[in-house]
Amino acid sequence: MNYLTQSSSFKNFSSSECNNRNRYKKIGSVDVTQALGNVPIVRLGNISRVCLESECLLKLESCNPGGSIKEKNAVYLVTRAEEEGLLTPGGTIIESSSGNFGVGLAMVGAARGYRVIIVVDAKTAPPFRRMLAAYGAELVDVPLHEADESGSMQKARMKRAKELAATIPHAWYPCQHLNPLNHEAHLYYTAREIEAHFPSDLDAVVVGVSTAGQIMGIARYLLPRFPGLHVVGVDVEGSVIMGTPAKPYKMTGIGLSFFPPNLDLSLLSRAYVVPEAIAYSVCHALARREGLLLGASTGAIVAGGLHLARDLGPDARILMINPDRGDRYLETVYDANWLSHNGFALMEGEHLDDAIASLSPVYF
């Protein structure tokens, strides 16, 4: 079992070196891994009245080639592992993932010729399973009875991935949840893309929190450059990251049953812990009122961003990070039977506006 643990010289790169993508390309290759980033940013205008007063923007990481922001982590960590000799030709990539990071690794593995094994569980939706299989990844299931006291499967999946990596020759386990280099993908990609798009006058960035890679990479790069910037985290009700009570939840993409070691709360201005019913209602509102079919966690992130816009007042410029596409949630979040079976009643119009206005930020 190997995942990167050494502190990276990345921190000391000059701007010109950081912009030199050739350092991170596999020598002599031209493949899908070079098609990441520089995704569109759209302005929301119809989902809420607050969008008429504030500039509510959404960075569509769903437009990456595999449909999610986690491809950036996958490409970055695989390339670093290759450079440091942790992943060699013919090797095997093993990871615990309920969705996007696993798909990203499967995509990279297919492009670069690695065997990929993804440890999944009962919360892994059928579309994710089919995507992983389509890329050629092998799936290892962890049974439901191994869930922890809050109903989370993350610890059990991580344990199984560690066991596999210890027994399979030439295996590399990036361990996204604990890897201290996880945030560097977003120092290199996402934060610099934001800086290029907004040379000034950005008031806030709203980011979902799970492994903390996205939010820490963005915060550590942008805060020294935008001294007044609000970096705002979004979690789901039932997750323990922000110190709120643990309980079972269906959301994937954000939330954990433990505090992620890479998260530094002192870099955040505030956080929102969003009930799933609000998050899924916002997903449907984005599709029907903005023409944006996006993933489950995006609903929570946009809910937090809209509440923040109310607080910051007119003319605020707020950038929200959309992690993935909605097509992989057609059998869950966008399925009326699934919503009904799990007790989620969708809210619309003023009822949804009122629910978003009722959110209570967590301050640090």
CSV table of C-alpha atoms in Angstrom, one decimal:
chain,number,residue,atom,x,y,z
A,1,MET,CA,0.0,0.0,0.0
A,2,ASN,CA,1.3,3.4,-1.0
A,3,TYR,CA,-0.1,6.8,-1.0
A,4,LEU,CA,1.9,10.0,-1.2
A,5,THR,CA,2.9,11.4,2.1
A,6,GLN,CA,5.9,13.6,1.3
A,7,SER,CA,5.4,17.4,1.4
A,8,SER,CA,5.5,18.7,-2.1
A,9,SER,CA,7.9,21.1,-3.7
A,10,PHE,CA,4.8,22.4,-5.4
A,11,LYS,CA,4.5,25.1,-2.7
A,12,ASN,CA,7.8,26.7,-3.9
A,13,PHE,CA,7.1,26.7,-7.6
A,14,SER,CA,7.2,30.1,-9.4
A,15,SER,CA,4.2,31.3,-11.3
A,16,SER,CA,5.8,30.5,-14.6
A,17,GLU,CA,6.5,26.9,-13.4
A,18,CYS,CA,3.0,26.5,-12.2
A,19,ASN,CA,1.7,27.5,-15.6
A,20,ASN,CA,3.9,25.0,-17.4
A,21,ARG,CA,1.5,22.1,-17.9
A,22,ASN,CA,4.3,20.1,-19.5
A,23,ARG,CA,5.7,19.3,-16.1
A,24,TYR,CA,2.6,17.3,-15.3
A,25,LYS,CA,2.2,15.6,-18.6
A,26,LYS,CA,3.3,12.0,-19.0
A,27,ILE,CA,6.3,12.4,-21.3
A,28,GLY,CA,5.5,11.9,-24.9
A,29,SER,CA,1.8,11.4,-24.4
A,30,VAL,CA,-1.3,13.3,-25.6
A,31,ASP,CA,-4.4,12.0,-23.9
A,32,VAL,CA,-7.7,12.9,-22.2
A,33,THR,CA,-5.9,13.9,-19.0
A,34,GLN,CA,-4.8,17.1,-20.8
A,35,ALA,CA,-8.3,18.2,-21.4
A,36,LEU,CA,-9.1,19.3,-17.9
A,37,GLY,CA,-10.1,22.6,-16.5
A,38,ASN,CA,-10.9,26.1,-17.9
A,39,VAL,CA,-14.6,25.2,-17.8
A,40,PRO,CA,-17.4,27.7,-18.3
A,41,ILE,CA,-18.7,30.0,-15.6
A,42,VAL,CA,-22.4,30.9,-15.9
A,43,ARG,CA,-24.5,33.4,-14.1
A,44,LEU,CA,-27.7,32.3,-12.3
A,45,GLY,CA,-30.6,34.5,-13.0
A,46,ASN,CA,-33.9,32.7,-12.5
A,47,ILE,CA,-33.6,30.4,-9.5
A,48,SER,CA,-34.0,33.2,-6.8
A,49,ARG,CA,-34.8,36.9,-6.5
A,50,VAL,CA,-31.4,37.4,-4.9
A,51,CYS,CA,-29.8,36.7,-8.2
A,52,LEU,CA,-31.2,39.9,-9.6
A,53,GLU,CA,-29.3,41.9,-7.0
A,54,SER,CA,-26.1,39.9,-6.6
A,55,GLU,CA,-23.9,38.2,-9.2
A,56,CYS,CA,-24.4,34.5,-8.4
A,57,LEU,CA,-22.0,32.5,-10.5
A,58,LEU,CA,-21.5,28.8,-11.0
A,59,LYS,CA,-18.2,27.3,-12.2
A,60,LEU,CA,-19.3,24.2,-14.2
A,61,GLU,CA,-16.7,21.6,-13.3
A,62,SER,CA,-19.3,19.2,-14.7
A,63,CYS,CA,-17.8,20.1,-18.1
A,64,ASN,CA,-14.6,18.2,-17.5
A,65,PRO,CA,-14.3,15.2,-19.9
A,66,GLY,CA,-15.5,12.6,-17.3
A,67,GLY,CA,-18.1,14.9,-15.9
A,68,SER,CA,-16.6,16.0,-12.5
A,69,ILE,CA,-14.0,18.1,-10.7
A,70,LYS,CA,-12.5,14.9,-9.2
A,71,GLU,CA,-10.7,14.2,-12.4
A,72,LYS,CA,-8.3,17.0,-11.5
A,73,ASN,CA,-7.4,15.1,-8.3
A,74,ALA,CA,-7.1,11.9,-10.2
A,75,VAL,CA,-4.7,13.2,-12.9
A,76,TYR,CA,-2.6,15.2,-10.4
A,77,LEU,CA,-2.1,12.4,-7.9
A,78,VAL,CA,-1.5,9.7,-10.6
A,79,THR,CA,1.1,11.9,-12.2
A,80,ARG,CA,2.8,12.6,-8.9
A,81,ALA,CA,2.8,8.9,-8.1
A,82,GLU,CA,4.4,8.1,-11.5
A,83,GLU,CA,7.1,10.8,-10.9
A,84,GLU,CA,7.9,9.4,-7.5
A,85,GLY,CA,8.0,5.8,-8.6
A,86,LEU,CA,5.0,4.8,-6.5
A,87,LEU,CA,3.0,3.8,-9.6
A,88,THR,CA,4.9,2.0,-12.4
A,89,PRO,CA,3.9,0.5,-15.8
A,90,GLY,CA,1.5,-2.5,-15.3
A,91,GLY,CA,0.6,-1.3,-11.8
A,92,THR,CA,-2.8,-1.3,-10.1
A,93,ILE,CA,-4.7,1.7,-8.8
A,94,ILE,CA,-6.9,1.0,-5.8
A,95,GLU,CA,-9.3,3.5,-4.2
A,96,SER,CA,-12.3,3.8,-2.0
A,97,SER,CA,-14.9,5.9,-3.8
A,98,SER,CA,-18.7,6.2,-4.0
A,99,GLY,CA,-18.5,8.1,-7.2
A,100,ASN,CA,-16.5,10.8,-8.9
A,101,PHE,CA,-13.0,10.2,-7.8
A,102,GLY,CA,-13.3,6.5,-8.7
A,103,VAL,CA,-14.6,7.5,-12.2
A,104,GLY,CA,-11.7,9.9,-12.5
A,105,LEU,CA,-9.1,7.3,-11.6
A,106,ALA,CA,-10.8,4.8,-14.0
A,107,MET,CA,-10.6,7.4,-16.8
A,108,VAL,CA,-6.9,8.0,-16.1
A,109,GLY,CA,-6.2,4.3,-15.7
A,110,ALA,CA,-7.8,3.6,-19.1
A,111,ALA,CA,-5.7,6.3,-20.8
A,112,ARG,CA,-2.4,5.3,-19.2
A,113,GLY,CA,-2.8,1.5,-19.1
A,114,TYR,CA,-3.3,0.7,-15.4
A,115,ARG,CA,-5.5,-1.8,-13.8
A,116,VAL,CA,-8.1,0.0,-11.6
A,117,ILE,CA,-10.0,-1.4,-8.6
A,118,ILE,CA,-12.6,0.8,-6.9
A,119,VAL,CA,-14.1,-0.2,-3.5
A,120,VAL,CA,-17.8,0.8,-3.5
A,121,ASP,CA,-20.8,0.2,-1.3
A,122,ALA,CA,-24.6,0.1,-1.4
A,123,LYS,CA,-24.8,4.0,-1.7
A,124,THR,CA,-22.9,3.8,-5.0
A,125,ALA,CA,-25.6,4.6,-7.5
A,126,PRO,CA,-26.1,2.3,-10.6
A,127,PRO,CA,-25.0,5.0,-13.1
A,128,PHE,CA,-21.6,5.3,-11.3
A,129,ARG,CA,-21.2,1.5,-11.3
A,130,ARG,CA,-21.9,1.4,-15.0
A,131,MET,CA,-19.5,4.3,-15.7
A,132,LEU,CA,-16.7,2.6,-13.8
A,133,ALA,CA,-17.3,-0.7,-15.6
A,134,ALA,CA,-17.4,1.1,-19.0
A,135,TYR,CA,-13.9,2.5,-18.3
A,136,GLY,CA,-12.7,-1.0,-17.4
A,137,ALA,CA,-12.5,-0.7,-13.7
A,138,GLU,CA,-13.1,-3.6,-11.3
A,139,LEU,CA,-15.6,-3.1,-8.5
A,140,VAL,CA,-15.3,-4.5,-5.0
A,141,ASP,CA,-18.4,-4.1,-2.8
A,142,VAL,CA,-18.4,-3.6,0.9
A,143,PRO,CA,-21.6,-5.0,2.5
A,144,LEU,CA,-24.0,-2.8,4.4
A,145,HIS,CA,-23.5,-4.5,7.7
A,146,GLU,CA,-20.0,-2.9,7.9
A,147,ALA,CA,-21.5,0.6,8.1
A,148,ASP,CA,-20.4,2.6,11.1
A,149,GLU,CA,-22.7,3.9,13.8
A,150,SER,CA,-23.9,6.8,11.6
A,151,GLY,CA,-24.7,4.6,8.7
A,152,SER,CA,-21.6,5.7,6.7
A,153,MET,CA,-19.6,3.2,4.6
A,154,GLN,CA,-16.5,5.4,4.2
A,155,LYS,CA,-14.4,3.8,7.0
A,156,ALA,CA,-15.3,0.3,5.9
A,157,ARG,CA,-14.4,1.1,2.3
A,158,MET,CA,-11.1,2.6,3.2
A,159,LYS,CA,-10.2,-0.4,5.3
A,160,ARG,CA,-11.0,-2.7,2.4
A,161,ALA,CA,-9.0,-0.6,0.0
A,162,LYS,CA,-6.0,-0.7,2.3
A,163,GLU,CA,-6.2,-4.4,2.6
A,164,LEU,CA,-6.3,-4.9,-1.2
A,165,ALA,CA,-3.4,-2.6,-1.7
A,166,ALA,CA,-1.3,-4.5,0.8
A,167,THR,CA,-1.9,-7.8,-1.0
A,168,ILE,CA,-1.8,-6.9,-4.7
A,169,PRO,CA,1.7,-6.6,-6.2
A,170,HIS,CA,2.6,-3.1,-7.5
A,171,ALA,CA,-0.6,-1.6,-6.1
A,172,TRP,CA,-0.9,2.1,-5.3
A,173,TYR,CA,-3.6,3.4,-3.0
A,174,PRO,CA,-3.9,7.2,-3.3
A,175,CYS,CA,-6.3,7.4,-0.3
A,176,GLN,CA,-8.1,10.6,-1.2
A,177,HIS,CA,-9.4,11.1,2.3
A,178,LEU,CA,-6.0,11.2,4.0
A,179,ASN,CA,-3.6,12.1,1.3
A,180,PRO,CA,-1.9,15.4,2.2
A,181,LEU,CA,-1.3,16.2,-1.5
A,182,ASN,CA,-5.0,16.0,-2.4
A,183,HIS,CA,-5.5,19.8,-2.2
A,184,GLU,CA,-2.6,20.5,-4.6
A,185,ALA,CA,-4.6,19.5,-7.6
A,186,HIS,CA,-6.8,22.6,-6.9
A,187,LEU,CA,-3.8,24.8,-6.2
A,188,TYR,CA,-2.6,23.9,-9.7
A,189,TYR,CA,-5.9,23.8,-11.6
A,190,THR,CA,-9.0,25.3,-10.0
A,191,ALA,CA,-7.6,28.2,-8.0
A,192,ARG,CA,-5.5,29.5,-10.9
A,193,GLU,CA,-8.5,29.2,-13.2
A,194,ILE,CA,-10.5,31.3,-10.8
A,195,GLU,CA,-7.7,33.9,-10.5
A,196,ALA,CA,-7.4,34.1,-14.3
A,197,HIS,CA,-11.2,34.7,-14.6
A,198,PHE,CA,-11.4,37.2,-11.7
A,199,PRO,CA,-8.3,39.3,-11.5
A,200,SER,CA,-10.2,41.4,-8.9
A,201,ASP,CA,-13.6,42.0,-7.3
A,202,LEU,CA,-14.5,38.5,-6.1
A,203,ASP,CA,-16.3,38.5,-2.8
A,204,ALA,CA,-16.8,34.8,-2.1
A,205,VAL,CA,-16.1,31.2,-3.2
A,206,VAL,CA,-18.5,28.5,-2.1
A,207,VAL,CA,-17.2,25.0,-2.1
A,208,GLY,CA,-18.5,21.6,-1.0
A,209,VAL,CA,-16.5,19.8,1.7
A,210,SER,CA,-15.7,16.1,1.9
A,211,THR,CA,-12.0,15.2,1.7
A,212,ALA,CA,-11.3,19.0,1.8
A,213,GLY,CA,-9.1,18.9,-1.3
A,214,GLN,CA,-11.0,21.4,-3.3
A,215,ILE,CA,-11.7,23.9,-0.6
A,216,MET,CA,-8.2,23.9,0.9
A,217,GLY,CA,-6.5,24.2,-2.5
A,218,ILE,CA,-8.7,27.1,-3.4
A,219,ALA,CA,-8.3,28.8,0.0
A,220,ARG,CA,-4.6,28.5,0.3
A,221,TYR,CA,-4.0,29.9,-3.2
A,222,LEU,CA,-6.6,32.6,-3.3
A,223,LEU,CA,-6.7,34.1,0.2
A,224,PRO,CA,-3.3,35.7,0.0
A,225,ARG,CA,-4.3,37.2,-3.4
A,226,PHE,CA,-7.8,38.3,-2.4
A,227,PRO,CA,-7.5,39.5,1.2
A,228,GLY,CA,-11.2,40.1,1.7
A,229,LEU,CA,-12.4,36.9,0.1
A,230,HIS,CA,-14.9,34.8,1.9
A,231,VAL,CA,-14.1,31.0,1.5
A,232,VAL,CA,-17.3,29.2,2.5
A,233,GLY,CA,-17.7,25.5,3.0
A,234,VAL,CA,-20.9,23.5,2.4
A,235,ASP,CA,-21.7,20.2,4.1
A,236,VAL,CA,-24.8,18.0,4.2
A,237,GLU,CA,-27.0,17.4,7.3
A,238,GLY,CA,-25.9,14.2,8.9
A,239,SER,CA,-22.2,14.6,8.2
A,240,VAL,CA,-19.9,15.5,11.2
A,241,ILE,CA,-17.4,17.7,9.5
A,242,MET,CA,-18.7,21.0,10.8
A,243,GLY,CA,-19.4,19.6,14.3
A,244,THR,CA,-23.1,18.9,13.7
A,245,PRO,CA,-24.8,15.7,14.9
A,246,ALA,CA,-24.2,12.5,12.9
A,247,LYS,CA,-27.1,10.7,11.3
A,248,PRO,CA,-27.6,8.6,8.1
A,249,TYR,CA,-27.8,10.5,4.9
A,250,LYS,CA,-28.1,9.6,1.2
A,251,MET,CA,-26.0,12.4,-0.3
A,252,THR,CA,-22.8,11.5,-2.1
A,253,GLY,CA,-20.0,13.9,-3.0
A,254,ILE,CA,-20.0,15.9,0.2
A,255,GLY,CA,-20.1,14.8,3.8
A,256,LEU,CA,-18.0,12.4,6.0
A,257,SER,CA,-18.4,10.4,9.2
A,258,PHE,CA,-15.1,11.8,10.4
A,259,PHE,CA,-13.2,15.1,10.4
A,260,PRO,CA,-11.0,15.2,7.3
A,261,PRO,CA,-7.3,15.7,8.4
A,262,ASN,CA,-6.6,18.1,5.5
A,263,LEU,CA,-9.3,20.6,6.5
A,264,ASP,CA,-8.2,23.8,8.2
A,265,LEU,CA,-11.3,25.5,9.5
A,266,SER,CA,-9.4,28.7,10.2
A,267,LEU,CA,-9.3,29.4,6.5
A,268,LEU,CA,-13.1,29.4,6.2
A,269,SER,CA,-15.4,32.4,6.9
A,270,ARG,CA,-18.4,30.2,7.5
A,271,ALA,CA,-20.0,27.0,6.5
A,272,TYR,CA,-23.5,25.8,5.7
A,273,VAL,CA,-24.9,22.4,6.7
A,274,VAL,CA,-27.8,21.9,4.3
A,275,PRO,CA,-30.7,19.4,4.7
A,276,GLU,CA,-31.0,17.0,1.8
A,277,ALA,CA,-34.5,18.1,1.0
A,278,ILE,CA,-33.3,21.6,0.3
A,279,ALA,CA,-30.3,20.4,-1.7
A,280,TYR,CA,-32.4,18.2,-3.9
A,281,SER,CA,-35.1,20.9,-4.4
A,282,VAL,CA,-32.4,23.3,-5.6
A,283,CYS,CA,-31.2,20.6,-8.0
A,284,HIS,CA,-34.6,20.4,-9.6
A,285,ALA,CA,-34.9,24.2,-9.6
A,286,LEU,CA,-31.6,24.5,-11.4
A,287,ALA,CA,-32.8,22.1,-14.1
A,288,ARG,CA,-36.2,23.6,-14.6
A,289,ARG,CA,-35.4,27.3,-14.2
A,290,GLU,CA,-31.7,27.6,-15.3
A,291,GLY,CA,-31.4,24.7,-17.7
A,292,LEU,CA,-28.7,23.1,-15.6
A,293,LEU,CA,-28.9,19.4,-14.8
A,294,LEU,CA,-26.3,19.1,-12.1
A,295,GLY,CA,-25.3,16.7,-9.4
A,296,ALA,CA,-26.7,16.3,-5.9
A,297,SER,CA,-24.0,18.2,-4.0
A,298,THR,CA,-24.4,21.2,-6.3
A,299,GLY,CA,-27.9,21.7,-4.9
A,300,ALA,CA,-26.4,22.1,-1.4
A,301,ILE,CA,-23.6,24.3,-2.6
A,302,VAL,CA,-26.0,26.6,-4.5
A,303,ALA,CA,-28.4,26.8,-1.5
A,304,GLY,CA,-25.4,27.9,0.6
A,305,GLY,CA,-24.4,30.4,-2.0
A,306,LEU,CA,-27.9,31.9,-2.3
A,307,HIS,CA,-28.1,32.4,1.5
A,308,LEU,CA,-24.6,34.0,1.5
A,309,ALA,CA,-25.8,36.4,-1.3
A,310,ARG,CA,-28.6,37.6,1.0
A,311,ASP,CA,-26.1,38.2,3.8
A,312,LEU,CA,-23.5,40.0,1.7
A,313,GLY,CA,-26.1,42.2,0.1
A,314,PRO,CA,-26.6,43.8,-3.3
A,315,ASP,CA,-23.7,43.7,-5.9
A,316,ALA,CA,-21.9,40.9,-4.2
A,317,ARG,CA,-20.0,38.6,-6.6
A,318,ILE,CA,-20.2,35.0,-5.4
A,319,LEU,CA,-18.6,32.0,-7.2
A,320,MET,CA,-20.0,28.6,-6.5
A,321,ILE,CA,-18.2,25.4,-7.5
A,322,ASN,CA,-20.4,22.8,-9.3
A,323,PRO,CA,-18.6,19.4,-8.8
A,324,ASP,CA,-20.4,17.1,-11.3
A,325,ARG,CA,-23.2,16.5,-13.8
A,326,GLY,CA,-26.7,15.4,-13.0
A,327,ASP,CA,-27.1,12.5,-15.5
A,328,ARG,CA,-25.5,10.2,-13.0
A,329,TYR,CA,-28.3,11.0,-10.5
A,330,LEU,CA,-31.2,10.3,-12.7
A,331,GLU,CA,-32.0,7.1,-10.7
A,332,THR,CA,-31.8,9.0,-7.4
A,333,VAL,CA,-32.1,12.7,-7.0
A,334,TYR,CA,-34.1,13.2,-10.2
A,335,ASP,CA,-36.3,10.1,-9.7
A,336,ALA,CA,-39.7,10.8,-8.1
A,337,ASN,CA,-40.0,7.3,-6.7
A,338,TRP,CA,-36.6,7.4,-5.1
A,339,LEU,CA,-37.4,10.8,-3.5
A,340,SER,CA,-40.7,9.5,-2.2
A,341,HIS,CA,-39.3,6.3,-0.9
A,342,ASN,CA,-36.6,8.2,1.1
A,343,GLY,CA,-39.0,10.8,2.4
A,344,PHE,CA,-37.8,13.8,0.5
A,345,ALA,CA,-40.5,16.3,-0.4
A,346,LEU,CA,-39.4,18.9,-3.0
A,347,MET,CA,-40.0,22.6,-2.4
A,348,GLU,CA,-40.6,25.1,-5.1
A,349,GLY,CA,-40.9,28.9,-5.5
A,350,GLU,CA,-41.3,30.9,-2.4
A,351,HIS,CA,-41.3,27.8,-0.2
A,352,LEU,CA,-37.8,27.0,-1.5
A,353,ASP,CA,-36.7,30.6,-1.1
A,354,ASP,CA,-38.0,30.6,2.5
A,355,ALA,CA,-36.2,27.3,3.2
A,356,ILE,CA,-32.9,28.7,1.9
A,357,ALA,CA,-33.4,31.9,4.0
A,358,SER,CA,-33.8,29.7,7.1
A,359,LEU,CA,-30.4,28.2,6.9
A,360,SER,CA,-28.1,29.0,9.8
A,361,PRO,CA,-24.4,29.5,9.0
A,362,VAL,CA,-21.8,27.8,11.1
A,363,TYR,CA,-19.1,30.4,12.0
A,364,PHE,CA,-15.5,29.7,13.0
